[in-house]
Amino acid sequence: MTTLKKGDKAPSFSGKDQDGTTHTLADYTGKKLVVFFYPKANTPGCTAEACDLRDNFERFQANNYALLGVSADNAKAQGKFKDKFEFPFPLLADEDKSVIEAFGVWGPKKFMGKEYDGIHRTTFVIDENGIIDDVISEVKTKAHAAQILGV
């Protein structure tokens, strides 16, 4: 699981979003970047989390933040999720888990007594110079913007 912590250099990543556009860490130099990893598009917790970020998007923009959602869903599923809820930020379709593994959020999970490997809901806040400013592993899906912005 993630060993990244505040003060570490963020992993250099490259991934394609729902439209096939490539996003890299370098694209966000000079901006604060929120990279939020979620288990699966269109599930209740993931929807609540992404909608809370959407509803506070103007506050993020006003504070020089860009947002990037990441899951192992394919581009079509990410596109449907984005369109259905009108998210103003891209969603990476990380099917090969290269970004997920670079950030160390793939690992064993338990749900209803069963153990399996999956994405741990984790958010990384990266500063303008590519340094991790915060790692949020106890994500409050309905109040996630407040956790990030501290309001």
Tab-separated table of N, CA and C in Angstrom:
chain	number	residue	atom	x	y	z
A	1	MET	N	0.822	-1.202	0.000
A	1	MET	CA	0.000	0.000	0.000
A	1	MET	C	0.858	1.255	0.000
A	2	THR	N	0.205	2.385	-0.100
A	2	THR	CA	0.936	3.637	-0.299
A	2	THR	C	1.972	3.900	0.790
A	3	THR	N	3.148	4.236	0.326
A	3	THR	CA	4.201	4.655	1.241
A	3	THR	C	4.499	6.130	0.997
A	4	LEU	N	3.773	6.722	0.031
A	4	LEU	CA	3.960	8.138	-0.251
A	4	LEU	C	3.420	8.954	0.913
A	5	LYS	N	4.132	10.029	1.237
A	5	LYS	CA	3.676	10.868	2.328
A	5	LYS	C	3.964	12.335	2.018
A	6	LYS	N	3.424	13.201	2.861
A	6	LYS	CA	3.622	14.633	2.709
A	6	LYS	C	5.118	14.930	2.613
A	7	GLY	N	5.495	15.743	1.630
A	7	GLY	CA	6.896	16.110	1.442
A	7	GLY	C	7.599	15.291	0.366
A	8	ASP	N	7.005	14.129	-0.006
A	8	ASP	CA	7.594	13.302	-1.066
A	8	ASP	C	7.328	13.925	-2.429
A	9	LYS	N	8.196	13.607	-3.373
A	9	LYS	CA	7.955	14.006	-4.757
A	9	LYS	C	6.854	13.104	-5.313
A	10	ALA	N	5.880	13.695	-5.973
A	10	ALA	CA	4.789	12.908	-6.556
A	10	ALA	C	5.331	12.050	-7.694
A	11	PRO	N	4.779	10.850	-7.872
A	11	PRO	CA	5.229	10.006	-8.983
A	11	PRO	C	4.930	10.681	-10.322
A	12	SER	N	5.871	10.561	-11.227
A	12	SER	CA	5.655	11.071	-12.578
A	12	SER	C	4.712	10.080	-13.252
A	13	PHE	N	3.535	10.541	-13.654
A	13	PHE	CA	2.558	9.607	-14.221
A	13	PHE	C	2.104	10.072	-15.597
A	14	SER	N	1.524	9.149	-16.321
A	14	SER	CA	0.921	9.441	-17.613
A	14	SER	C	-0.273	8.515	-17.768
A	15	GLY	N	-1.433	9.087	-18.039
A	15	GLY	CA	-2.634	8.283	-18.209
A	15	GLY	C	-3.611	8.976	-19.131
A	16	LYS	N	-4.488	8.178	-19.741
A	16	LYS	CA	-5.490	8.726	-20.664
A	16	LYS	C	-6.841	8.864	-19.962
A	17	ASP	N	-7.529	9.979	-20.285
A	17	ASP	CA	-8.837	10.212	-19.675
A	17	ASP	C	-9.955	9.594	-20.517
A	18	GLN	N	-11.180	9.926	-20.155
A	18	GLN	CA	-12.360	9.361	-20.811
A	18	GLN	C	-12.418	9.671	-22.299
A	19	ASP	N	-11.740	10.712	-22.750
A	19	ASP	CA	-11.753	11.094	-24.167
A	19	ASP	C	-10.486	10.676	-24.904
A	20	GLY	N	-9.568	9.989	-24.200
A	20	GLY	CA	-8.321	9.568	-24.839
A	20	GLY	C	-7.218	10.611	-24.752
A	21	THR	N	-7.458	11.703	-24.024
A	21	THR	CA	-6.447	12.746	-23.831
A	21	THR	C	-5.463	12.292	-22.762
A	22	THR	N	-4.167	12.444	-23.044
A	22	THR	CA	-3.147	12.038	-22.079
A	22	THR	C	-2.905	13.151	-21.064
A	23	HIS	N	-2.795	12.758	-19.803
A	23	HIS	CA	-2.481	13.685	-18.709
A	23	HIS	C	-1.204	13.197	-18.039
A	24	THR	N	-0.290	14.121	-17.759
A	24	THR	CA	0.940	13.783	-17.040
A	24	THR	C	1.093	14.748	-15.868
A	25	LEU	N	1.930	14.378	-14.923
A	25	LEU	CA	2.189	15.270	-13.793
A	25	LEU	C	2.715	16.618	-14.285
A	26	ALA	N	3.595	16.579	-15.283
A	26	ALA	CA	4.213	17.807	-15.802
A	26	ALA	C	3.174	18.792	-16.358
A	27	ASP	N	2.039	18.281	-16.837
A	27	ASP	CA	0.986	19.156	-17.375
A	27	ASP	C	0.454	20.116	-16.320
A	28	TYR	N	0.639	19.776	-15.053
A	28	TYR	CA	0.038	20.538	-13.963
A	28	TYR	C	1.047	21.385	-13.185
A	29	THR	N	2.268	21.499	-13.701
A	29	THR	CA	3.271	22.332	-13.046
A	29	THR	C	2.713	23.753	-12.926
A	30	GLY	N	2.850	24.344	-11.736
A	30	GLY	CA	2.346	25.706	-11.519
A	30	GLY	C	0.929	25.729	-10.966
A	31	LYS	N	0.307	24.558	-10.899
A	31	LYS	CA	-1.027	24.435	-10.306
A	31	LYS	C	-0.951	23.433	-9.167
A	32	LYS	N	-1.880	23.550	-8.224
A	32	LYS	CA	-2.029	22.502	-7.221
A	32	LYS	C	-2.908	21.436	-7.874
A	33	LEU	N	-2.571	20.183	-7.656
A	33	LEU	CA	-3.318	19.098	-8.284
A	33	LEU	C	-3.884	18.153	-7.236
A	34	VAL	N	-5.178	17.903	-7.334
A	34	VAL	CA	-5.836	16.920	-6.484
A	34	VAL	C	-6.045	15.672	-7.338
A	35	VAL	N	-5.368	14.579	-6.968
A	35	VAL	CA	-5.557	13.309	-7.668
A	35	VAL	C	-6.336	12.407	-6.720
A	36	PHE	N	-7.601	12.140	-7.090
A	36	PHE	CA	-8.414	11.298	-6.209
A	36	PHE	C	-8.672	9.948	-6.878
A	37	PHE	N	-8.318	8.901	-6.128
A	37	PHE	CA	-8.493	7.530	-6.600
A	37	PHE	C	-9.775	6.980	-5.998
A	38	TYR	N	-10.599	6.370	-6.833
A	38	TYR	CA	-11.851	5.798	-6.358
A	38	TYR	C	-12.030	4.410	-6.957
A	39	PRO	N	-12.710	3.511	-6.213
A	39	PRO	CA	-12.802	2.116	-6.650
A	39	PRO	C	-13.550	1.876	-7.959
A	40	LYS	N	-14.732	2.491	-8.150
A	40	LYS	CA	-15.513	2.158	-9.341
A	40	LYS	C	-16.505	3.263	-9.683
A	41	ALA	N	-16.531	3.622	-10.958
A	41	ALA	CA	-17.463	4.641	-11.446
A	41	ALA	C	-18.903	4.210	-11.213
A	42	ASN	N	-19.746	5.196	-10.914
A	42	ASN	CA	-21.183	4.989	-10.770
A	42	ASN	C	-21.601	4.151	-9.569
A	43	THR	N	-20.729	3.988	-8.581
A	43	THR	CA	-21.130	3.325	-7.340
A	43	THR	C	-21.456	4.423	-6.327
A	44	PRO	N	-22.255	4.121	-5.298
A	44	PRO	CA	-22.736	5.186	-4.400
A	44	PRO	C	-21.645	6.044	-3.759
A	45	GLY	N	-20.626	5.423	-3.158
A	45	GLY	CA	-19.577	6.198	-2.500
A	45	GLY	C	-18.769	7.031	-3.477
A	46	CYS	N	-18.440	6.445	-4.615
A	46	CYS	CA	-17.641	7.154	-5.613
A	46	CYS	C	-18.437	8.314	-6.213
A	47	THR	N	-19.730	8.087	-6.413
A	47	THR	CA	-20.585	9.144	-6.940
A	47	THR	C	-20.683	10.295	-5.937
A	48	ALA	N	-20.894	9.974	-4.660
A	48	ALA	CA	-20.997	11.015	-3.621
A	48	ALA	C	-19.707	11.835	-3.568
A	49	GLU	N	-18.560	11.145	-3.617
A	49	GLU	CA	-17.261	11.825	-3.543
A	49	GLU	C	-17.066	12.763	-4.737
A	50	ALA	N	-17.259	12.231	-5.940
A	50	ALA	CA	-17.027	13.035	-7.147
A	50	ALA	C	-18.028	14.189	-7.255
A	51	CYS	N	-19.273	13.968	-6.832
A	51	CYS	CA	-20.276	15.041	-6.876
A	51	CYS	C	-19.945	16.151	-5.882
A	52	ASP	N	-19.419	15.783	-4.710
A	52	ASP	CA	-19.007	16.796	-3.738
A	52	ASP	C	-17.872	17.649	-4.324
A	53	LEU	N	-16.937	17.013	-5.010
A	53	LEU	CA	-15.842	17.769	-5.636
A	53	LEU	C	-16.393	18.651	-6.764
A	54	ARG	N	-17.317	18.111	-7.549
A	54	ARG	CA	-17.953	18.895	-8.620
A	54	ARG	C	-18.655	20.118	-8.049
A	55	ASP	N	-19.415	19.911	-6.968
A	55	ASP	CA	-20.201	21.004	-6.391
A	55	ASP	C	-19.316	22.106	-5.803
A	56	ASN	N	-18.069	21.789	-5.545
A	56	ASN	CA	-17.131	22.770	-4.988
A	56	ASN	C	-16.042	23.157	-5.992
A	57	PHE	N	-16.256	22.821	-7.254
A	57	PHE	CA	-15.226	23.010	-8.281
A	57	PHE	C	-14.775	24.463	-8.394
A	58	GLU	N	-15.698	25.389	-8.298
A	58	GLU	CA	-15.328	26.814	-8.407
A	58	GLU	C	-14.385	27.222	-7.276
A	59	ARG	N	-14.603	26.669	-6.092
A	59	ARG	CA	-13.709	26.972	-4.960
A	59	ARG	C	-12.308	26.428	-5.236
A	60	PHE	N	-12.244	25.232	-5.834
A	60	PHE	CA	-10.932	24.679	-6.185
A	60	PHE	C	-10.244	25.571	-7.214
A	61	GLN	N	-10.977	25.952	-8.253
A	61	GLN	CA	-10.395	26.802	-9.293
A	61	GLN	C	-9.912	28.130	-8.723
A	62	ALA	N	-10.685	28.707	-7.830
A	62	ALA	CA	-10.329	29.994	-7.223
A	62	ALA	C	-9.027	29.896	-6.420
A	63	ASN	N	-8.698	28.675	-5.969
A	63	ASN	CA	-7.474	28.465	-5.192
A	63	ASN	C	-6.363	27.793	-5.999
A	64	ASN	N	-6.465	27.858	-7.337
A	64	ASN	CA	-5.436	27.352	-8.259
A	64	ASN	C	-5.272	25.832	-8.219
A	65	TYR	N	-6.381	25.114	-7.986
A	65	TYR	CA	-6.353	23.655	-7.992
A	65	TYR	C	-6.902	23.115	-9.309
A	66	ALA	N	-6.303	22.037	-9.764
A	66	ALA	CA	-6.874	21.216	-10.835
A	66	ALA	C	-7.249	19.890	-10.187
A	67	LEU	N	-8.276	19.217	-10.716
A	67	LEU	CA	-8.712	17.936	-10.174
A	67	LEU	C	-8.604	16.853	-11.237
A	68	LEU	N	-8.257	15.664	-10.782
A	68	LEU	CA	-8.104	14.528	-11.679
A	68	LEU	C	-8.572	13.278	-10.938
A	69	GLY	N	-9.635	12.640	-11.444
A	69	GLY	CA	-10.135	11.406	-10.851
A	69	GLY	C	-9.486	10.215	-11.537
A	70	VAL	N	-9.250	9.142	-10.783
A	70	VAL	CA	-8.606	7.953	-11.348
A	70	VAL	C	-9.266	6.687	-10.813
A	71	SER	N	-9.629	5.790	-11.729
A	71	SER	CA	-10.047	4.436	-11.345
A	71	SER	C	-9.608	3.499	-12.465
A	72	ALA	N	-9.805	2.204	-12.256
A	72	ALA	CA	-9.399	1.214	-13.258
A	72	ALA	C	-10.509	0.954	-14.272
A	73	ASP	N	-11.568	1.760	-14.241
A	73	ASP	CA	-12.650	1.616	-15.219
A	73	ASP	C	-12.136	1.942	-16.614
A	74	ASN	N	-12.802	1.415	-17.642
A	74	ASN	CA	-12.395	1.742	-19.010
A	74	ASN	C	-12.901	3.136	-19.396
A	75	ALA	N	-12.417	3.630	-20.526
A	75	ALA	CA	-12.738	4.997	-20.953
A	75	ALA	C	-14.241	5.186	-21.159
A	76	LYS	N	-14.906	4.176	-21.674
A	76	LYS	CA	-16.356	4.293	-21.904
A	76	LYS	C	-17.103	4.473	-20.581
A	77	ALA	N	-16.754	3.665	-19.578
A	77	ALA	CA	-17.403	3.775	-18.260
A	77	ALA	C	-17.104	5.139	-17.633
A	78	GLN	N	-15.853	5.599	-17.764
A	78	GLN	CA	-15.489	6.910	-17.204
A	78	GLN	C	-16.262	8.015	-17.918
A	79	GLY	N	-16.388	7.899	-19.238
A	79	GLY	CA	-17.116	8.903	-20.020
A	79	GLY	C	-18.580	8.981	-19.606
A	80	LYS	N	-19.211	7.820	-19.417
A	80	LYS	CA	-20.617	7.785	-18.985
A	80	LYS	C	-20.776	8.409	-17.602
A	81	PHE	N	-19.856	8.078	-16.698
A	81	PHE	CA	-19.873	8.622	-15.332
A	81	PHE	C	-19.737	10.139	-15.370
A	82	LYS	N	-18.774	10.623	-16.155
A	82	LYS	CA	-18.516	12.063	-16.255
A	82	LYS	C	-19.732	12.789	-16.839
A	83	ASP	N	-20.295	12.231	-17.918
A	83	ASP	CA	-21.434	12.866	-18.582
A	83	ASP	C	-22.684	12.852	-17.707
A	84	LYS	N	-22.947	11.720	-17.070
A	84	LYS	CA	-24.156	11.567	-16.246
A	84	LYS	C	-24.215	12.607	-15.129
A	85	PHE	N	-23.054	12.862	-14.507
A	85	PHE	CA	-23.018	13.782	-13.369
A	85	PHE	C	-22.374	15.131	-13.701
A	86	GLU	N	-22.066	15.340	-14.986
A	86	GLU	CA	-21.527	16.618	-15.475
A	86	GLU	C	-20.297	17.068	-14.692
A	87	PHE	N	-19.329	16.164	-14.564
A	87	PHE	CA	-18.090	16.520	-13.872
A	87	PHE	C	-17.262	17.457	-14.745
A	88	PRO	N	-16.758	18.559	-14.161
A	88	PRO	CA	-15.956	19.513	-14.929
A	88	PRO	C	-14.468	19.155	-14.947
A	89	PHE	N	-14.120	17.953	-14.489
A	89	PHE	CA	-12.721	17.525	-14.435
A	89	PHE	C	-12.593	16.171	-15.126
A	90	PRO	N	-11.391	15.874	-15.639
A	90	PRO	CA	-11.180	14.605	-16.338
A	90	PRO	C	-11.104	13.414	-15.380
A	91	LEU	N	-11.436	12.240	-15.909
A	91	LEU	CA	-11.356	10.982	-15.177
A	91	LEU	C	-10.429	10.044	-15.944
A	92	LEU	N	-9.315	9.665	-15.334
A	92	LEU	CA	-8.394	8.752	-16.005
A	92	LEU	C	-8.948	7.336	-15.996
A	93	ALA	N	-8.850	6.688	-17.155
A	93	ALA	CA	-9.239	5.283	-17.307
A	93	ALA	C	-7.952	4.470	-17.208
A	94	ASP	N	-7.588	4.123	-15.986
A	94	ASP	CA	-6.291	3.489	-15.718
A	94	ASP	C	-6.432	1.956	-15.689
A	95	GLU	N	-6.821	1.404	-16.847
A	95	GLU	CA	-7.088	-0.037	-16.923
A	95	GLU	C	-5.856	-0.887	-16.634
A	96	ASP	N	-4.677	-0.398	-17.007
A	96	ASP	CA	-3.457	-1.192	-16.743
A	96	ASP	C	-2.899	-0.918	-15.341
A	97	LYS	N	-3.566	-0.027	-14.611
A	97	LYS	CA	-3.229	0.311	-13.218
A	97	LYS	C	-1.847	0.942	-13.057
A	98	SER	N	-1.301	1.516	-14.104
A	98	SER	CA	0.043	2.104	-14.001
A	98	SER	C	0.054	3.318	-13.066
A	99	VAL	N	-0.976	4.157	-13.134
A	99	VAL	CA	-1.049	5.334	-12.256
A	99	VAL	C	-1.427	4.880	-10.836
A	100	ILE	N	-2.380	3.964	-10.761
A	100	ILE	CA	-2.832	3.430	-9.471
A	100	ILE	C	-1.654	2.821	-8.707
A	101	GLU	N	-0.833	2.031	-9.413
A	101	GLU	CA	0.307	1.380	-8.751
A	101	GLU	C	1.429	2.377	-8.452
A	102	ALA	N	1.601	3.384	-9.319
A	102	ALA	CA	2.634	4.402	-9.071
A	102	ALA	C	2.364	5.133	-7.752
A	103	PHE	N	1.079	5.332	-7.448
A	103	PHE	CA	0.707	6.017	-6.208
A	103	PHE	C	0.511	5.038	-5.046
A	104	GLY	N	0.598	3.739	-5.323
A	104	GLY	CA	0.527	2.735	-4.264
A	104	GLY	C	-0.835	2.559	-3.625
A	105	VAL	N	-1.911	2.722	-4.407
A	105	VAL	CA	-3.251	2.608	-3.821
A	105	VAL	C	-3.958	1.305	-4.193
A	106	TRP	N	-3.251	0.355	-4.795
A	106	TRP	CA	-3.823	-0.957	-5.129
A	106	TRP	C	-3.361	-1.953	-4.082
A	107	GLY	N	-4.295	-2.719	-3.538
A	107	GLY	CA	-3.895	-3.703	-2.546
A	107	GLY	C	-5.073	-4.445	-1.968
A	108	PRO	N	-4.796	-5.292	-0.972
A	108	PRO	CA	-5.850	-6.116	-0.387
A	108	PRO	C	-6.899	-5.281	0.340
A	109	LYS	N	-8.163	-5.668	0.134
A	109	LYS	CA	-9.289	-5.009	0.783
A	109	LYS	C	-10.218	-6.084	1.317
A	110	LYS	N	-11.094	-5.675	2.222
A	110	LYS	CA	-12.112	-6.577	2.758
A	110	LYS	C	-13.468	-5.930	2.577
A	111	PHE	N	-14.426	-6.732	2.117
A	111	PHE	CA	-15.788	-6.245	1.993
A	111	PHE	C	-16.729	-7.404	2.270
A	112	MET	N	-17.596	-7.245	3.243
A	112	MET	CA	-18.553	-8.276	3.629
A	112	MET	C	-17.864	-9.624	3.856
A	113	GLY	N	-16.741	-9.588	4.558
A	113	GLY	CA	-16.031	-10.809	4.918
A	113	GLY	C	-15.143	-11.406	3.837
A	114	LYS	N	-15.195	-10.836	2.636
A	114	LYS	CA	-14.373	-11.362	1.545
A	114	LYS	C	-13.147	-10.477	1.349
A	115	GLU	N	-12.017	-11.124	1.064
A	115	GLU	CA	-10.793	-10.372	0.777
A	115	GLU	C	-10.522	-10.399	-0.709
A	116	TYR	N	-10.107	-9.268	-1.236
A	116	TYR	CA	-9.795	-9.157	-2.664
A	116	TYR	C	-8.851	-7.976	-2.856
A	117	ASP	N	-8.249	-7.886	-4.028
A	117	ASP	CA	-7.395	-6.743	-4.338
A	117	ASP	C	-8.220	-5.673	-5.035
A	118	GLY	N	-7.977	-4.431	-4.679
A	118	GLY	CA	-8.719	-3.339	-5.291
A	118	GLY	C	-8.080	-2.000	-4.976
A	119	ILE	N	-8.752	-0.954	-5.429
A	119	ILE	CA	-8.270	0.414	-5.219
A	119	ILE	C	-8.714	0.893	-3.848
A	120	HIS	N	-7.763	1.418	-3.097
A	120	HIS	CA	-8.090	2.040	-1.822
A	120	HIS	C	-8.405	3.509	-2.097
A	121	ARG	N	-9.580	3.942	-1.664
A	121	ARG	CA	-10.008	5.329	-1.884
A	121	ARG	C	-9.024	6.254	-1.170
A	122	THR	N	-8.222	6.940	-1.942
A	122	THR	CA	-7.166	7.797	-1.403
A	122	THR	C	-7.057	9.036	-2.277
A	123	THR	N	-6.771	10.168	-1.658
A	123	THR	CA	-6.590	11.418	-2.400
A	123	THR	C	-5.224	12.001	-2.083
A	124	PHE	N	-4.551	12.446	-3.142
A	124	PHE	CA	-3.244	13.096	-3.011
A	124	PHE	C	-3.385	14.543	-3.438
A	125	VAL	N	-2.896	15.446	-2.603
A	125	VAL	CA	-2.865	16.866	-2.946
A	125	VAL	C	-1.404	17.185	-3.245
A	126	ILE	N	-1.155	17.628	-4.477
A	126	ILE	CA	0.210	17.871	-4.953
A	126	ILE	C	0.381	19.370	-5.184
A	127	ASP	N	1.486	19.921	-4.698
A	127	ASP	CA	1.681	21.368	-4.840
A	127	ASP	C	2.161	21.744	-6.246
A	128	GLU	N	2.384	23.037	-6.452
A	128	GLU	CA	2.749	23.564	-7.774
A	128	GLU	C	4.075	23.025	-8.292
A	129	ASN	N	4.913	22.488	-7.401
A	129	ASN	CA	6.231	21.983	-7.788
A	129	ASN	C	6.307	20.457	-7.823
A	130	GLY	N	5.143	19.796	-7.738
A	130	GLY	CA	5.131	18.337	-7.825
A	130	GLY	C	5.449	17.623	-6.529
A	131	ILE	N	5.331	18.338	-5.401
A	131	ILE	CA	5.585	17.744	-4.091
A	131	ILE	C	4.240	17.442	-3.424
A	132	ILE	N	4.125	16.271	-2.810
A	132	ILE	CA	2.883	15.897	-2.143
A	132	ILE	C	2.699	16.761	-0.896
A	133	ASP	N	1.568	17.459	-0.870
A	133	ASP	CA	1.243	18.355	0.228
A	133	ASP	C	0.348	17.671	1.261
A	134	ASP	N	-0.410	16.659	0.812
A	134	ASP	CA	-1.298	15.948	1.726
A	134	ASP	C	-1.684	14.606	1.114
A	135	VAL	N	-1.889	13.617	1.977
A	135	VAL	CA	-2.408	12.306	1.573
A	135	VAL	C	-3.617	12.042	2.461
A	136	ILE	N	-4.780	11.897	1.835
A	136	ILE	CA	-6.013	11.668	2.587
A	136	ILE	C	-6.456	10.230	2.326
A	137	SER	N	-6.319	9.393	3.347
A	137	SER	CA	-6.714	7.986	3.187
A	137	SER	C	-8.052	7.693	3.868
A	138	GLU	N	-8.465	8.576	4.751
A	138	GLU	CA	-9.787	8.434	5.393
A	138	GLU	C	-10.733	9.426	4.719
A	139	VAL	N	-11.115	9.111	3.492
A	139	VAL	CA	-11.927	10.022	2.690
A	139	VAL	C	-13.368	10.037	3.178
A	140	LYS	N	-13.870	11.250	3.405
A	140	LYS	CA	-15.292	11.436	3.732
A	140	LYS	C	-15.976	11.763	2.408
A	141	THR	N	-16.662	10.775	1.834
A	141	THR	CA	-17.178	10.939	0.470
A	141	THR	C	-18.123	12.124	0.311
A	142	LYS	N	-18.914	12.431	1.331
A	142	LYS	CA	-19.895	13.513	1.193
A	142	LYS	C	-19.336	14.870	1.592
A	143	ALA	N	-18.120	14.909	2.137
A	143	ALA	CA	-17.519	16.176	2.575
A	143	ALA	C	-16.036	16.212	2.202
A	144	HIS	N	-15.735	15.692	1.012
A	144	HIS	CA	-14.335	15.560	0.638
A	144	HIS	C	-13.681	16.903	0.294
A	145	ALA	N	-14.424	17.794	-0.338
A	145	ALA	CA	-13.879	19.115	-0.676
A	145	ALA	C	-13.412	19.832	0.590
A	146	ALA	N	-14.207	19.744	1.644
A	146	ALA	CA	-13.835	20.387	2.918
A	146	ALA	C	-12.554	19.761	3.484
A	147	GLN	N	-12.376	18.442	3.311
A	147	GLN	CA	-11.146	17.802	3.782
A	147	GLN	C	-9.928	18.360	3.038
A	148	ILE	N	-10.084	18.619	1.753
A	148	ILE	CA	-8.960	19.077	0.939
A	148	ILE	C	-8.702	20.578	1.150
A	149	LEU	N	-9.771	21.348	1.105
A	149	LEU	CA	-9.632	22.810	1.188
A	149	LEU	C	-9.515	23.299	2.638
A	150	GLY	N	-9.833	22.437	3.574
A	150	GLY	CA	-9.728	22.816	4.985
A	150	GLY	C	-10.770	23.818	5.418
A	151	VAL	N	-11.945	23.746	4.793
A	151	VAL	CA	-13.011	24.703	5.124
A	151	VAL	C	-14.216	23.955	5.669
